[in-house]
């Protein structure tokens, strides 16, 4: 599916939100974007509670209550960024459409970037990473939970298999 950003005034984007399931490369791409743009970087994983991290490390999906608490913390931080006039890059899974709407409302002039691709590629990436609380066994749960942003006009779709340099170029074009 192609990227769709025609309803967003990209010249005024203040918040770039990279989303996708575990292994999609959102954190790596978000760090590169933040560095290239000189914007503040927020890693969504840093806002998970200890209980949430323990659940996921044990191979259990977040409970709806823990997921909502996490999203509320992200929204509070995005609201602070907006109040301070700080341009921001956030990486977070963005699995639930209603919670993306909450993020959208809290962020200043957001553009979402949805990293998507084959489950086999995601599984291979997860099998190669270490020192992360989210085990590869959680991938299928995330894929089942992901509510694809098909009808959300402020979402740029990016193939996670594109080279990082191409992903950065496409985001740059979307930002104008």
Coordinates of C-alpha atoms in Angstrom, one line a residue:
X1 CA 0.0 0.0 0.0
X2 CA 1.3 3.4 -0.9
X3 CA 2.0 6.2 1.6
X4 CA -0.9 8.7 2.0
X5 CA -0.1 12.1 3.3
X6 CA -2.2 14.3 1.0
X7 CA -4.4 15.6 3.7
X8 CA -1.6 16.7 6.0
X9 CA 0.1 20.1 5.6
X10 CA 3.6 18.7 5.8
X11 CA 5.2 22.1 6.1
X12 CA 3.9 22.4 9.6
X13 CA 4.7 18.9 10.9
X14 CA 6.0 19.2 14.5
X15 CA 5.8 15.6 15.6
X16 CA 7.0 12.6 13.7
X17 CA 5.6 9.3 15.0
X18 CA 7.2 6.0 13.8
X19 CA 5.0 3.0 14.5
X20 CA 5.0 -0.7 13.7
X21 CA 5.3 -4.0 15.5
X22 CA 8.4 -5.3 17.2
X23 CA 11.3 -5.7 14.8
X24 CA 10.0 -3.2 12.2
X25 CA 13.0 -0.9 12.8
X26 CA 11.0 2.0 14.2
X27 CA 13.5 2.9 17.0
X28 CA 16.5 2.8 14.7
X29 CA 14.7 4.9 12.1
X30 CA 13.4 7.3 14.7
X31 CA 16.8 7.9 16.2
X32 CA 18.2 8.7 12.7
X33 CA 15.3 11.0 12.0
X34 CA 15.7 12.9 15.3
X35 CA 19.4 13.3 14.7
X36 CA 19.0 14.5 11.1
X37 CA 16.2 16.9 12.0
X38 CA 17.7 18.0 15.4
X39 CA 14.4 17.1 17.1
X40 CA 13.8 15.6 20.5
X41 CA 13.7 11.8 20.5
X42 CA 11.2 9.8 22.6
X43 CA 11.5 6.0 22.8
X44 CA 8.1 4.6 23.6
X45 CA 9.6 1.6 25.4
X46 CA 11.0 3.9 28.0
X47 CA 7.5 4.7 29.1
X48 CA 6.4 1.2 29.8
X49 CA 5.9 0.3 33.5
X50 CA 8.0 -2.3 35.1
X51 CA 4.9 -4.5 35.3
X52 CA 4.3 -4.1 31.6
X53 CA 7.9 -4.9 30.7
X54 CA 7.8 -8.0 33.0
X55 CA 4.6 -9.2 31.3
X56 CA 6.0 -8.8 27.8
X57 CA 9.4 -10.4 28.9
X58 CA 7.3 -13.4 30.1
X59 CA 5.6 -13.6 26.7
X60 CA 2.3 -12.1 27.8
X61 CA 0.7 -9.3 25.8
X62 CA 0.0 -6.1 27.8
X63 CA -3.3 -6.0 29.5
X64 CA -5.7 -3.4 28.1
X65 CA -5.3 -1.4 31.3
X66 CA -1.5 -1.4 31.2
X67 CA -1.5 -0.5 27.5
X68 CA -3.8 2.4 28.2
X69 CA -1.6 3.6 31.1
X70 CA 1.4 3.5 28.7
X71 CA -0.4 5.5 26.0
X72 CA -1.6 8.1 28.6
X73 CA 2.1 8.6 29.7
X74 CA 3.1 9.0 26.0
X75 CA 0.3 11.5 25.6
X76 CA 1.3 13.5 28.7
X77 CA 4.9 13.7 27.4
X78 CA 3.8 14.7 23.9
X79 CA 1.6 17.4 25.4
X80 CA 4.5 18.7 27.3
X81 CA 6.6 18.8 24.2
X82 CA 3.8 20.7 22.4
X83 CA 3.4 23.2 25.2
X84 CA 7.2 23.9 25.1
X85 CA 7.2 24.2 21.3
X86 CA 9.6 21.3 20.9
X87 CA 9.6 19.3 17.7
X88 CA 9.6 15.6 18.5
X89 CA 10.2 12.2 17.1
X90 CA 8.4 9.3 18.9
X91 CA 8.8 5.6 18.3
X92 CA 6.0 3.4 19.6
X93 CA 4.1 0.4 18.3
X94 CA 0.8 2.2 17.6
X95 CA -1.1 -1.1 17.5
X96 CA -4.6 0.3 18.4
X97 CA -6.4 2.8 16.3
X98 CA -8.2 4.5 19.2
X99 CA -4.9 4.9 21.0
X100 CA -3.3 6.4 17.9
X101 CA -6.2 8.9 18.0
X102 CA -5.2 9.8 21.5
X103 CA -1.6 10.2 20.5
X104 CA -2.7 12.3 17.5
X105 CA -4.7 14.6 19.8
X106 CA -1.8 15.1 22.2
X107 CA 0.9 15.7 19.6
X108 CA 1.7 19.0 17.8
X109 CA 0.9 18.6 14.1
X110 CA 1.8 14.9 13.8
X111 CA 2.8 12.8 10.9
X112 CA 2.7 9.0 11.5
X113 CA 5.1 6.7 9.7
X114 CA 3.9 3.1 9.6
X115 CA 6.7 0.5 9.0
X116 CA 5.3 -2.6 7.6
X117 CA 6.5 -5.8 6.0
X118 CA 6.5 -9.6 5.9
X119 CA 6.2 -11.5 9.2
X120 CA 9.2 -13.7 8.2
X121 CA 11.4 -10.6 8.0
X122 CA 10.2 -9.3 11.4
X123 CA 10.8 -12.7 13.0
X124 CA 14.3 -12.9 11.6
X125 CA 15.1 -9.4 12.9
X126 CA 13.7 -10.3 16.3
X127 CA 15.8 -13.5 16.5
X128 CA 18.9 -11.5 16.0
X129 CA 18.4 -8.8 18.6
X130 CA 19.5 -9.2 22.2
X131 CA 19.1 -7.2 25.4
X132 CA 15.4 -6.3 24.8
X133 CA 12.6 -7.2 27.1
X134 CA 10.3 -8.1 24.2
X135 CA 10.9 -11.7 23.1
X136 CA 10.4 -12.9 19.5
X137 CA 7.6 -15.0 20.7
X138 CA 5.4 -11.9 21.1
X139 CA 5.5 -11.1 17.4
X140 CA 2.4 -13.0 16.5
X141 CA 0.4 -11.4 19.3
X142 CA 1.5 -7.9 18.0
X143 CA 0.6 -8.8 14.4
X144 CA -2.9 -10.0 15.5
X145 CA -3.4 -6.8 17.6
X146 CA -2.2 -4.4 14.9
X147 CA -5.1 -2.3 13.6
X148 CA -3.7 -1.3 10.2
X149 CA -4.0 2.5 9.6
X150 CA -5.6 2.1 6.2
X151 CA -8.1 5.0 6.5
X152 CA -5.9 7.4 8.5
X153 CA -4.8 10.2 6.1
X154 CA -1.8 11.4 8.2
X155 CA 0.1 8.1 7.8
X156 CA 3.0 7.5 5.5
X157 CA 3.5 3.8 4.8
X158 CA 7.1 2.6 4.5
X159 CA 8.3 -0.8 3.6
X160 CA 10.5 -2.0 6.4
X161 CA 12.7 -3.8 3.9
X162 CA 13.8 -0.6 2.2
X163 CA 17.3 0.5 3.0
X164 CA 17.5 3.0 5.9
X165 CA 18.8 5.7 3.5
X166 CA 15.7 5.3 1.3
X167 CA 13.4 5.4 4.3
X168 CA 15.0 8.6 5.5
X169 CA 14.7 10.1 2.0
X170 CA 11.0 9.2 1.8
X171 CA 10.3 10.8 5.2
X172 CA 12.3 13.8 4.2
X173 CA 10.1 14.2 1.1
X174 CA 7.0 13.8 3.2
X175 CA 8.2 16.5 5.5
X176 CA 8.9 18.8 2.6

